[in-house]
Amino acid sequence: MPQIVVENLSKTYRVPEREPGLGAALKSLFRRKHREVEAVRDISFIVETGEVVGFIGPNGAGKTTTLKMLSGLLHPSSGGARVIGAVPWERKPAYLRRISMVLGNKSQILWDIPPVDSFRVLGEIYNVPLLEFRETLDELVALLDMEDLLHKPTRNLSLGERMKCELVAGLLHRPDVLFLDEPTLGLDVSMQTRLRRFLAEYNLRRGVTMILTSHYMADVVALCARVILIHHGCLLYDGALSGLARKLAPFKLIKVSLGNGHMSAGADPQLPTGVELLQRDNGQLTLRVGHDDAPGITAKLLNTLPVLDLSVEDPPIEAVIDQIYGDGAVNLEETL
Amino acid sequence: MNLRGAWALIKRTWLSWLQERSFFFLLAFGWMISPLIYLFVWSTAAGAGTVVGMTRGEFVAYYLILILVNQLTYATSNWTVGDMIRYGYLSGQLLRPLSPFFDTLASEIAGRVVFMTFVIPVTTILAFVLRPELQITLGNGLAFVPALAMAWALRFIWGYALALLAFWATRADALVALQDAFIFLLAGQVAPTVLLPGALQSASVVLPFRYMLGFPVEVLMGSLGQAEVVRGFVLQACWLALALIAFLTIWRAGMKRYSAVGG
């Protein structure tokens, strides 16, 4: 059943701008120039109940603007959306009780008091019955292994520990839909892994629908079977993560180690046609071949060369995303 | 209305502020300095005689009550609302099923309690040392309560409405500073309003600032005639109604703007 339905959603901001320098600053006191920025352009998608969708795109692509519209913080310029059957920007209390948004760079937890006090207040604000509040808090604390953090003043917690508290704060009222904006921002690798594991397990347990934005591809790879890619406010791709790699980088990497005789000669071995040698390193060659040609070329390599070891891999997702975020992004709309 | 949530917010703000009590005590002490200076100036000026009918002891009583009323009506949150809007922290509050107004109201109510834990003992000690002359009648005491409540509401709502202009102007808190300057001049701080020269005294009667601070003090002191008290209440109620209308209008328009430009 669709939990989030987005239809032709657009958002245009009107932003003031001025030339550099004192003269321009004085001039802007009397006459302000504005320019229109199309942050989100005519995007449509559907998210089913319990799905975890990765919302990816470079800085300024329109990810956070879309999440803010879906959580009710922003009015769209045009188009519509329904989340759990409600129009988000009407911000009805009944709707706000069923969603949650965790922002990696903004806190719901008060700095001067222990997190447990902030949690109690949130329980009251969301009208969570006491028994349910205790059950949920115990469950979340156990999942995140943070019993010892509950009674420390928040100011004494590390960034990762505070992020754990933000997640608890966002989930205490058992939302049906969770919007996560950069939840692992600034955390070390180990804390990122723990939070990903927690989110995956929580999604399995509670069947919460999640939309996640992150610049760490590891977050997306670990949690999201489906990704939505936006760039310059336009939806460029909506589908499986593996499909994104295949579409953008329709090749495979073959890593092959050859016997000593072949590698020490200095010259590259005779390679089948359609193979591009990318790297030669410590007796290992990295070859790039067309996605569909990979099986045939692998067989040829095994037949014609003294292969000690061979592996066929997809290109790393980071490399694929880098291609989108980089200068080549302009051509991407044509590619897709 | 979610009263459970609102009460929880008040308790949370108490807990948070009590962690920083030394900061708030210093803040409260700072607010006492200016009335204390004028207490000494006017009580010295009165000496053994009177100034416009007020004795030294009456000046002491006036300023000690003014210190209490000032701390009970000073809306600290008016200084923080602008930052909440400017830095986008309002977004976190808007995501919850409780109006952000309650966060501000909770700060105000919690603040009064924290400030009073400092101000009441200090003014009591000052009263023992400086020997005020004060005779409170039952009528004045009863009239003081609504005058004080409306003074708090007027100062809070008026300042809140000004602070909400941060939806449009980056540093709207300059207007809150301007309001403080008018209160200093026209609300009975620099001098009881009866001592102000003609034009300023007339302005103080008509403008809202006296009804945010000086009016309840004058009511409790019994320095106003019955007609003046009634006129004062009418003007205070009118300014409060106007402040509420301004607040609601700015709030609605501001929320529309915030949801158009984002936090």
Coordinates of C-alpha atoms in Angstrom, one line a residue:
Chain A
M1 CA 0.0 0.0 0.0
P2 CA 1.5 3.4 -0.9
Q3 CA 2.5 5.4 2.1
I4 CA 3.9 8.4 0.3
V5 CA 2.5 9.7 -3.0
V6 CA 4.2 12.6 -4.6
E7 CA 2.8 14.1 -7.8
N8 CA 4.5 16.8 -9.9
L9 CA 6.0 18.5 -6.8
S10 CA 7.9 21.7 -7.4
K11 CA 9.4 24.3 -5.2
T12 CA 10.8 27.7 -6.3
Y13 CA 12.6 30.0 -3.9
R14 CA 12.9 33.7 -4.4
V15 CA 16.3 34.6 -3.1
P16 CA 17.9 38.1 -2.7
E17 CA 21.2 38.7 -4.4
R18 CA 23.6 41.6 -4.9
E19 CA 27.0 42.3 -6.4
P20 CA 30.1 42.3 -4.1
G21 CA 31.3 45.6 -2.6
L22 CA 30.2 48.5 -0.5
G23 CA 28.5 50.3 -3.3
A24 CA 26.3 47.3 -4.1
A25 CA 25.5 46.9 -0.4
L26 CA 24.3 50.5 -0.1
K27 CA 22.4 50.2 -3.4
S28 CA 20.7 47.0 -2.1
L29 CA 19.4 49.0 0.9
F30 CA 17.1 50.8 -1.4
R31 CA 16.6 48.4 -4.3
R32 CA 16.8 44.7 -3.8
K33 CA 17.4 42.3 -6.6
H34 CA 15.9 38.8 -6.4
R35 CA 16.3 35.7 -8.4
E36 CA 14.2 32.6 -8.7
V37 CA 15.8 29.3 -7.8
E38 CA 14.0 26.1 -8.8
A39 CA 15.0 23.8 -6.0
V40 CA 12.6 21.0 -6.9
R41 CA 11.1 20.6 -10.4
D42 CA 8.1 18.5 -11.1
I43 CA 9.1 15.3 -9.3
S44 CA 6.7 12.3 -8.8
F45 CA 7.2 9.1 -7.0
I46 CA 5.5 6.6 -4.7
V47 CA 6.9 4.9 -1.6
E48 CA 5.2 1.7 -0.3
T49 CA 4.7 0.9 3.4
G50 CA 7.8 -0.3 5.1
E51 CA 10.1 0.6 2.2
V52 CA 13.5 2.3 2.8
V53 CA 14.3 4.7 0.1
G54 CA 17.6 6.5 -0.4
F55 CA 17.3 10.0 -1.6
I56 CA 20.6 10.9 -3.2
G57 CA 22.1 13.8 -5.2
P58 CA 24.8 16.4 -4.9
N59 CA 24.7 19.4 -2.6
G60 CA 21.8 21.7 -3.6
A61 CA 20.1 19.0 -5.6
G62 CA 16.8 19.5 -3.8
K63 CA 16.8 16.6 -1.4
T64 CA 16.3 18.5 1.9
T65 CA 13.7 20.8 0.3
T66 CA 11.7 17.7 -0.8
L67 CA 12.0 16.2 2.7
K68 CA 10.9 19.5 4.2
M69 CA 7.8 19.5 2.0
L70 CA 7.0 15.9 2.9
S71 CA 7.4 16.6 6.6
G72 CA 5.2 19.7 6.4
L73 CA 7.8 22.4 7.0
L74 CA 7.6 23.9 3.5
H75 CA 4.7 24.7 1.1
P76 CA 5.3 23.6 -2.4
S77 CA 5.1 26.1 -5.3
S78 CA 3.0 23.6 -7.3
G79 CA 2.1 19.9 -7.3
G80 CA 0.8 17.7 -4.5
A81 CA 1.8 15.1 -2.0
R82 CA 0.1 12.8 0.4
V83 CA 1.9 11.1 3.3
I84 CA -0.2 8.5 5.2
G85 CA -3.2 10.0 3.5
A86 CA -2.6 13.5 4.7
V87 CA -1.4 16.7 3.0
P88 CA 1.8 17.3 4.9
W89 CA 1.9 21.1 4.8
E90 CA -1.5 21.4 6.5
R91 CA 0.5 20.3 9.5
K92 CA -2.4 18.8 11.4
P93 CA -1.4 17.4 14.8
A94 CA -2.8 14.0 13.9
Y95 CA -0.3 13.9 11.0
L96 CA 2.6 15.2 12.9
R97 CA 2.0 12.5 15.5
R98 CA 2.6 9.8 12.9
I99 CA 5.8 11.1 11.3
S100 CA 9.2 12.0 12.5
M101 CA 12.2 13.8 11.0
V102 CA 15.7 13.4 12.3
L103 CA 18.0 16.1 11.1
G104 CA 21.7 15.3 11.4
N105 CA 22.6 19.0 11.9
K106 CA 19.7 20.1 14.2
S107 CA 18.9 18.8 17.7
Q108 CA 15.7 18.0 19.5
I109 CA 17.6 17.3 22.7
L110 CA 18.2 20.0 25.2
W111 CA 21.8 20.7 25.8
D112 CA 21.8 21.2 29.6
I113 CA 19.7 18.3 30.9
P114 CA 20.1 14.5 30.6
P115 CA 18.5 12.9 27.5
V116 CA 16.1 11.0 29.6
D117 CA 14.4 14.3 30.6
S118 CA 14.1 15.4 27.0
F119 CA 12.6 12.0 26.2
R120 CA 10.0 12.3 28.9
V121 CA 8.9 15.7 27.6
L122 CA 8.6 14.4 24.0
G123 CA 6.5 11.5 25.4
E124 CA 4.1 14.0 26.9
I125 CA 4.0 16.2 23.8
Y126 CA 3.2 13.2 21.6
N127 CA 0.7 11.9 24.2
V128 CA 2.4 8.6 24.5
P129 CA 0.8 6.4 27.2
L130 CA 3.3 5.8 30.0
L131 CA 3.5 2.1 29.6
E132 CA 4.1 2.4 25.8
F133 CA 6.6 5.1 26.5
R134 CA 8.6 2.8 28.8
E135 CA 8.4 -0.1 26.5
T136 CA 9.6 1.9 23.5
L137 CA 12.4 3.6 25.4
D138 CA 13.6 0.3 26.7
E139 CA 13.5 -1.2 23.2
L140 CA 15.4 1.7 21.6
V141 CA 17.9 1.9 24.4
A142 CA 18.7 -1.8 24.1
L143 CA 18.9 -1.7 20.3
L144 CA 21.3 1.3 20.4
D145 CA 23.2 0.0 23.5
M146 CA 23.0 3.4 25.3
E147 CA 21.8 2.7 28.8
D148 CA 24.7 4.6 30.3
L149 CA 24.0 7.7 28.3
L150 CA 20.5 8.3 29.6
H151 CA 21.4 10.2 32.7
K152 CA 24.5 12.1 31.6
P153 CA 24.0 15.8 30.7
T154 CA 23.7 16.0 26.9
R155 CA 26.5 18.5 26.7
N156 CA 28.9 15.8 27.9
L157 CA 28.0 13.4 25.1
S158 CA 30.0 12.8 22.0
L159 CA 28.6 13.6 18.6
G160 CA 27.8 9.9 17.9
E161 CA 26.2 9.5 21.3
R162 CA 24.0 12.6 20.7
M163 CA 23.0 11.2 17.4
K164 CA 21.8 8.0 19.1
C165 CA 19.7 10.2 21.4
E166 CA 18.3 12.1 18.4
L167 CA 17.2 8.8 16.9
V168 CA 15.5 7.8 20.2
A169 CA 13.8 11.2 20.4
G170 CA 12.5 10.8 16.8
L171 CA 11.2 7.3 17.4
L172 CA 9.6 7.5 20.9
H173 CA 6.2 8.1 19.5
R174 CA 6.5 5.1 17.1
P175 CA 6.1 7.1 13.8
D176 CA 4.8 5.3 10.7
V177 CA 7.1 7.4 8.5
L178 CA 10.6 8.5 9.3
F179 CA 12.5 11.1 7.3
L180 CA 16.2 11.0 8.0
D181 CA 18.3 13.9 6.7
E182 CA 22.0 13.1 6.9
P183 CA 21.7 11.0 10.1
T184 CA 25.4 9.9 10.1
L185 CA 26.8 13.3 9.3
G186 CA 30.2 13.8 11.0
L187 CA 30.2 10.4 12.8
D188 CA 33.2 8.0 12.8
V189 CA 33.1 4.9 10.7
S190 CA 32.3 2.6 13.6
M191 CA 29.4 4.8 14.8
Q192 CA 28.1 5.0 11.3
T193 CA 28.0 1.2 11.0
R194 CA 26.2 0.9 14.4
L195 CA 23.5 3.4 13.4
R196 CA 23.0 1.8 10.0
R197 CA 22.6 -1.6 11.7
F198 CA 20.1 -0.1 14.1
L199 CA 18.0 1.5 11.4
A200 CA 17.9 -1.7 9.3
E201 CA 16.8 -3.7 12.4
Y202 CA 14.3 -1.1 13.4
N203 CA 12.8 -1.1 9.9
L204 CA 12.5 -4.9 10.1
R205 CA 10.9 -4.9 13.5
R206 CA 8.4 -2.0 13.1
G207 CA 7.9 -1.9 9.3
V208 CA 8.5 1.9 9.4
T209 CA 8.7 3.6 6.0
M210 CA 11.9 5.5 5.7
I211 CA 13.3 8.1 3.4
L212 CA 17.0 8.8 3.9
T213 CA 19.3 11.4 2.5
S214 CA 23.0 10.9 3.0
H215 CA 26.3 11.9 1.3
Y216 CA 27.8 8.6 2.6
M217 CA 27.1 6.0 0.0
A218 CA 27.7 3.3 2.6
D219 CA 24.5 4.5 4.3
V220 CA 22.5 4.1 1.1
V221 CA 24.1 0.8 0.2
A222 CA 23.5 -0.7 3.6
L223 CA 19.9 0.4 4.0
C224 CA 18.2 1.2 0.7
A225 CA 17.3 -1.4 -1.9
R226 CA 15.8 1.5 -3.8
V227 CA 17.2 4.9 -4.6
I228 CA 15.8 8.1 -6.0
L229 CA 18.4 10.3 -7.6
I230 CA 17.7 14.0 -8.0
H231 CA 20.0 16.6 -9.6
H232 CA 19.2 20.3 -10.1
G233 CA 15.8 19.6 -8.6
C234 CA 14.9 17.0 -11.3
L235 CA 14.3 13.3 -10.6
L236 CA 16.8 11.4 -12.7
Y237 CA 16.5 7.9 -11.5
D238 CA 14.1 5.9 -9.4
G239 CA 14.8 2.2 -8.9
A240 CA 17.2 -0.4 -7.5
L241 CA 20.6 0.8 -6.5
S242 CA 22.2 -1.9 -8.6
G243 CA 20.2 -0.7 -11.6
L244 CA 21.6 2.8 -11.1
A245 CA 25.2 1.5 -11.4
R246 CA 24.3 -0.6 -14.5
K247 CA 22.7 2.4 -16.2
L248 CA 25.4 4.9 -15.5
A249 CA 28.4 2.7 -15.7
P250 CA 27.5 -0.2 -18.0
F251 CA 30.7 -2.1 -17.5
K252 CA 32.3 -4.6 -15.2
L253 CA 35.8 -4.7 -13.7
I254 CA 37.8 -7.9 -14.1
K255 CA 40.8 -8.3 -11.7
V256 CA 43.2 -10.9 -12.9
S257 CA 46.6 -12.1 -11.5
L258 CA 48.9 -13.8 -13.9
G259 CA 51.9 -16.2 -13.5
N260 CA 55.3 -14.5 -12.7
G261 CA 56.7 -15.0 -16.2
H262 CA 54.0 -12.9 -17.8
M263 CA 54.1 -10.0 -15.3
S264 CA 57.9 -9.6 -15.0
A265 CA 58.4 -9.2 -18.8
G266 CA 57.4 -5.6 -18.6
A267 CA 55.1 -5.7 -21.6
D268 CA 51.3 -6.1 -21.1
P269 CA 50.0 -9.5 -22.1
Q270 CA 48.0 -9.9 -25.3
L271 CA 44.4 -9.0 -24.3
P272 CA 41.2 -9.9 -26.2
T273 CA 39.5 -7.1 -28.1
G274 CA 37.0 -5.0 -26.2
V275 CA 39.1 -5.0 -23.1
E276 CA 40.6 -1.8 -21.6
L277 CA 43.5 -2.1 -19.2
L278 CA 42.9 0.3 -16.3
Q279 CA 45.6 -0.6 -13.9
R280 CA 48.7 -2.8 -13.5
D281 CA 49.7 -3.3 -9.9
N282 CA 51.8 -5.9 -8.0
G283 CA 51.1 -8.7 -10.5
Q284 CA 47.4 -7.8 -10.8
L285 CA 45.7 -6.3 -13.8
T286 CA 42.4 -4.4 -13.6
L287 CA 40.5 -4.6 -16.8
R288 CA 37.3 -2.8 -17.9
V289 CA 34.9 -4.7 -20.2
G290 CA 31.3 -4.1 -21.4
H291 CA 28.7 -5.5 -19.0
D292 CA 27.3 -8.0 -21.5
D293 CA 30.8 -9.0 -22.8
A294 CA 32.1 -10.0 -19.3
P295 CA 31.3 -13.7 -19.4
G296 CA 32.9 -14.3 -22.9
I297 CA 36.0 -12.3 -22.1
T298 CA 36.4 -14.0 -18.8
A299 CA 36.4 -17.4 -20.6
K300 CA 38.9 -16.1 -23.2
L301 CA 41.3 -14.8 -20.5
L302 CA 41.2 -18.2 -18.7
N303 CA 41.9 -20.0 -21.9
T304 CA 44.7 -17.8 -23.3
L305 CA 46.6 -16.6 -20.2
P306 CA 48.2 -18.4 -17.2
V307 CA 45.6 -17.0 -14.7
L308 CA 46.4 -17.5 -11.0
D309 CA 43.4 -15.6 -9.8
L310 CA 40.4 -13.8 -11.4
S311 CA 37.4 -11.9 -10.1
V312 CA 34.6 -10.0 -11.8
E313 CA 33.1 -7.0 -10.0
D314 CA 30.7 -4.1 -10.5
P315 CA 32.3 -0.7 -10.4
P316 CA 32.2 0.8 -6.9
I317 CA 29.1 2.7 -6.3
E318 CA 31.1 5.7 -5.1
A319 CA 32.7 5.9 -8.5
V320 CA 29.3 5.9 -10.2
I321 CA 28.0 8.6 -7.9
D322 CA 31.1 10.6 -8.3
Q323 CA 30.4 10.5 -12.1
I324 CA 26.9 12.0 -11.4
Y325 CA 28.1 14.7 -8.9
G326 CA 31.1 15.7 -11.0
D327 CA 31.2 17.7 -14.2
G328 CA 29.7 14.9 -16.3
A329 CA 26.4 15.4 -14.5
V330 CA 25.1 17.8 -17.1
N331 CA 25.0 15.0 -19.6
L332 CA 23.4 12.6 -17.3
E333 CA 19.9 13.6 -18.1
E334 CA 20.5 12.5 -21.7
T335 CA 22.2 9.3 -20.5
L336 CA 19.2 8.2 -18.6
Chain B
M1 CA -5.0 22.1 23.5
N2 CA -2.2 19.7 24.6
L3 CA -1.9 20.8 28.2
R4 CA 0.2 17.7 29.2
G5 CA 2.7 18.7 26.6
A6 CA 2.7 22.4 27.6
W7 CA 3.2 21.5 31.3
A8 CA 6.1 19.1 30.4
L9 CA 7.8 21.9 28.4
I10 CA 7.6 24.2 31.4
K11 CA 9.1 21.5 33.6
R12 CA 11.9 20.8 31.1
T13 CA 12.7 24.5 30.8
W14 CA 12.9 24.7 34.6
L15 CA 15.3 21.8 34.7
S16 CA 17.4 23.3 32.0
W17 CA 17.5 26.8 33.5
L18 CA 18.3 25.5 36.9
Q19 CA 21.4 24.0 35.5
E20 CA 22.5 27.5 34.5
R21 CA 21.2 29.3 37.5
S22 CA 24.3 31.3 38.1
F23 CA 23.9 32.8 34.5
F24 CA 20.3 33.7 35.2
F25 CA 21.1 35.1 38.6
L26 CA 23.7 37.4 37.1
L27 CA 21.2 38.4 34.4
A28 CA 18.6 39.2 37.1
F29 CA 21.3 41.2 39.1
G30 CA 22.1 43.2 35.9
W31 CA 18.4 44.1 35.5
M32 CA 18.4 45.4 39.1
I33 CA 21.3 47.8 38.7
S34 CA 19.4 50.5 36.8
P35 CA 16.4 50.7 39.1
L36 CA 18.8 50.6 42.1
I37 CA 20.7 53.6 40.8
Y38 CA 17.5 55.6 40.4
L39 CA 16.4 54.4 43.8
F40 CA 19.5 56.0 45.3
V41 CA 19.3 59.1 43.1
W42 CA 15.7 59.9 44.0
S43 CA 15.9 58.9 47.6
T44 CA 19.0 61.2 48.0
A45 CA 17.1 64.0 46.2
A46 CA 14.2 63.6 48.6
G47 CA 16.5 63.7 51.6
A48 CA 14.5 64.5 54.7
G49 CA 11.8 66.3 52.6
T50 CA 9.8 65.3 49.5
V51 CA 10.0 65.5 45.7
V52 CA 6.6 66.0 44.1
G53 CA 5.0 64.7 47.3
M54 CA 7.2 61.5 47.6
T55 CA 9.4 60.9 50.6
R56 CA 12.7 59.1 50.7
G57 CA 11.0 56.0 52.0
E58 CA 8.3 56.1 49.3
F59 CA 11.0 56.3 46.6
V60 CA 12.6 53.2 48.2
A61 CA 9.3 51.4 48.2
Y62 CA 8.5 52.4 44.7
Y63 CA 11.8 51.2 43.3
L64 CA 11.9 47.9 45.3
I65 CA 8.4 47.1 44.0
L66 CA 9.5 48.2 40.5
I67 CA 12.5 45.8 40.7
L68 CA 10.1 42.9 41.5
V69 CA 7.6 43.9 38.8
N70 CA 10.3 44.4 36.2
Q71 CA 11.7 40.9 36.8
L72 CA 8.2 39.4 36.7
T73 CA 7.3 41.1 33.4
Y74 CA 10.6 41.1 31.6
A75 CA 10.2 38.7 28.6
T76 CA 13.6 37.1 28.0
S77 CA 12.2 34.9 25.2
N78 CA 11.6 38.0 23.1
W79 CA 15.4 38.0 22.6
T80 CA 15.6 34.3 21.6
V81 CA 12.6 34.0 19.3
G82 CA 14.5 35.9 16.5
D83 CA 17.4 33.5 16.7
M84 CA 15.0 30.5 16.6
I85 CA 13.7 31.9 13.3
R86 CA 17.0 33.1 11.8
Y87 CA 18.9 29.9 12.4
G88 CA 16.0 27.6 11.5
Y89 CA 15.6 26.0 15.0
L90 CA 11.9 26.7 14.6
S91 CA 11.7 23.8 12.2
G92 CA 12.3 21.3 15.0
Q93 CA 9.5 22.8 17.0
L94 CA 7.2 22.9 14.0
L95 CA 7.6 19.2 13.5
R96 CA 6.0 18.5 16.8
P97 CA 2.2 18.3 17.3
L98 CA 2.3 21.3 19.7
S99 CA 2.5 25.0 18.7
P100 CA 6.0 26.6 19.1
F101 CA 4.2 29.3 21.1
F102 CA 4.1 26.9 24.0
D103 CA 7.9 26.6 24.0
T104 CA 8.2 30.4 24.4
L105 CA 5.4 30.5 27.0
A106 CA 7.2 27.7 28.9
S107 CA 10.4 29.7 28.9
E108 CA 8.6 32.7 30.3
I109 CA 6.8 30.8 33.1
A110 CA 9.9 28.8 34.0
G111 CA 12.0 32.0 33.9
R112 CA 9.8 33.9 36.3
V113 CA 10.3 31.1 38.9
V114 CA 14.1 31.0 38.4
F115 CA 14.5 34.8 38.6
M116 CA 12.3 35.1 41.7
T117 CA 14.5 32.6 43.6
F118 CA 17.1 35.3 43.3
V119 CA 15.2 38.5 43.3
I120 CA 12.9 38.0 46.3
P121 CA 15.7 37.3 48.8
V122 CA 17.7 40.2 47.5
T123 CA 14.8 42.8 47.6
T124 CA 13.9 41.5 51.1
I125 CA 17.4 42.2 52.3
L126 CA 17.4 45.6 50.6
A127 CA 14.0 46.4 52.3
F128 CA 15.5 45.7 55.7
V129 CA 18.5 47.9 55.0
L130 CA 16.8 50.8 53.2
R131 CA 13.5 50.9 55.2
P132 CA 10.8 51.6 52.6
E133 CA 7.6 53.4 53.5
L134 CA 4.6 51.5 52.2
Q135 CA 1.0 51.0 53.3
I136 CA -0.9 48.6 51.1
T137 CA -4.6 48.7 51.3
L138 CA -6.7 45.6 50.5
G139 CA -8.2 47.4 47.4
N140 CA -4.8 48.4 46.1
G141 CA -3.5 44.9 46.7
L142 CA -6.4 43.3 44.9
A143 CA -6.1 45.7 41.9
F144 CA -2.4 45.1 41.7
V145 CA -2.9 41.4 40.8
P146 CA -4.7 41.9 37.5
A147 CA -2.6 45.0 36.7
L148 CA 0.6 42.9 37.1
A149 CA -0.9 39.9 35.1
M150 CA -1.9 42.2 32.2
A151 CA 1.5 44.0 32.4
W152 CA 3.3 40.7 32.0
A153 CA 1.0 39.6 29.1
L154 CA 1.3 43.0 27.4
R155 CA 5.1 43.1 27.6
F156 CA 5.4 39.5 26.6
I157 CA 3.0 39.6 23.6
W158 CA 4.1 43.0 22.4
G159 CA 7.8 42.0 22.5
Y160 CA 6.9 38.6 20.9
A161 CA 5.1 40.3 18.0
L162 CA 8.2 42.5 17.5
A163 CA 10.5 39.6 17.7
L164 CA 8.4 37.7 15.1
L165 CA 9.4 40.4 12.5
A166 CA 12.5 38.2 12.2
F167 CA 10.5 36.3 9.7
W168 CA 11.2 39.2 7.3
A169 CA 14.0 41.3 8.8
T170 CA 17.3 39.6 9.8
R171 CA 17.8 41.6 13.0
A172 CA 14.3 42.4 14.2
D173 CA 15.6 42.2 17.8
A174 CA 16.7 45.8 17.4
L175 CA 13.0 46.7 17.8
V176 CA 13.0 44.8 21.1
A177 CA 15.9 46.9 22.2
L178 CA 14.0 50.0 21.2
Q179 CA 11.0 48.8 23.2
D180 CA 13.3 48.4 26.2
A181 CA 14.6 52.0 25.7
F182 CA 11.0 53.3 25.7
I183 CA 10.2 51.3 28.8
F184 CA 13.3 52.8 30.5
L185 CA 12.1 56.3 29.6
L186 CA 8.3 56.2 29.8
A187 CA 7.4 53.2 32.0
G188 CA 8.6 54.6 35.3
Q189 CA 12.2 53.4 35.5
V190 CA 14.2 56.5 35.1
A191 CA 11.6 58.3 37.3
P192 CA 8.1 57.6 38.5
T193 CA 5.8 58.8 35.6
V194 CA 4.4 61.6 37.9
L195 CA 7.8 63.2 37.9
L196 CA 8.2 63.2 34.1
P197 CA 7.9 66.7 32.4
G198 CA 4.6 67.6 30.7
A199 CA 4.9 66.1 27.2
L200 CA 6.7 63.0 28.3
Q201 CA 4.1 62.4 31.1
S202 CA 1.2 62.8 28.6
A203 CA 3.0 60.3 26.3
S204 CA 3.5 57.9 29.1
V205 CA -0.2 57.9 29.9
V206 CA -1.2 57.2 26.3
L207 CA 1.5 54.8 25.1
P208 CA 1.7 51.2 26.1
F209 CA 5.0 51.2 27.9
R210 CA 3.8 52.4 31.3
Y211 CA 1.2 49.6 31.3
M212 CA 4.0 47.1 31.0
L213 CA 5.8 48.1 34.2
G214 CA 5.0 51.4 36.0
F215 CA 1.2 51.1 36.2
P216 CA 1.0 48.0 38.6
V217 CA 3.7 49.7 40.8
E218 CA 1.6 52.9 41.0
V219 CA -1.6 50.8 41.7
L220 CA 0.1 49.0 44.6
M221 CA 1.6 52.2 46.0
G222 CA -1.8 53.8 46.0
S223 CA -0.5 56.8 44.2
L224 CA -3.3 56.9 41.7
G225 CA -6.9 58.2 42.2
Q226 CA -9.8 55.9 41.5
A227 CA -10.5 57.5 38.1
E228 CA -6.8 57.2 37.1
V229 CA -6.8 53.5 38.1
V230 CA -9.9 52.8 36.0
R231 CA -8.5 54.7 33.0
G232 CA -5.3 52.9 33.4
F233 CA -7.0 49.5 33.4
V234 CA -9.0 50.5 30.3
L235 CA -5.9 51.6 28.4
Q236 CA -3.9 48.5 29.6
A237 CA -6.7 46.2 28.3
C238 CA -6.9 48.1 25.0
W239 CA -3.1 47.9 24.4
L240 CA -3.2 44.2 25.3
A241 CA -6.0 43.5 22.8
L242 CA -4.1 45.4 20.2
A243 CA -0.9 43.5 21.0
L244 CA -2.8 40.2 20.7
I245 CA -4.2 41.2 17.3
A246 CA -0.8 42.3 16.1
F247 CA 0.8 39.1 17.4
L248 CA -1.8 36.8 15.7
T249 CA -1.6 38.7 12.4
I250 CA 2.2 38.6 12.4
W251 CA 2.4 35.0 13.5
R252 CA 0.0 33.8 10.7
A253 CA 1.8 35.9 8.0
G254 CA 5.2 34.8 9.4
M255 CA 4.3 31.1 9.3
K256 CA 3.2 31.5 5.7
R257 CA 6.5 33.1 4.9
Y258 CA 8.6 30.6 6.9
S259 CA 6.9 27.7 5.0
A260 CA 7.6 29.5 1.7
V261 CA 11.3 30.1 2.3
G262 CA 12.2 27.2 4.7
G263 CA 14.3 27.3 7.9

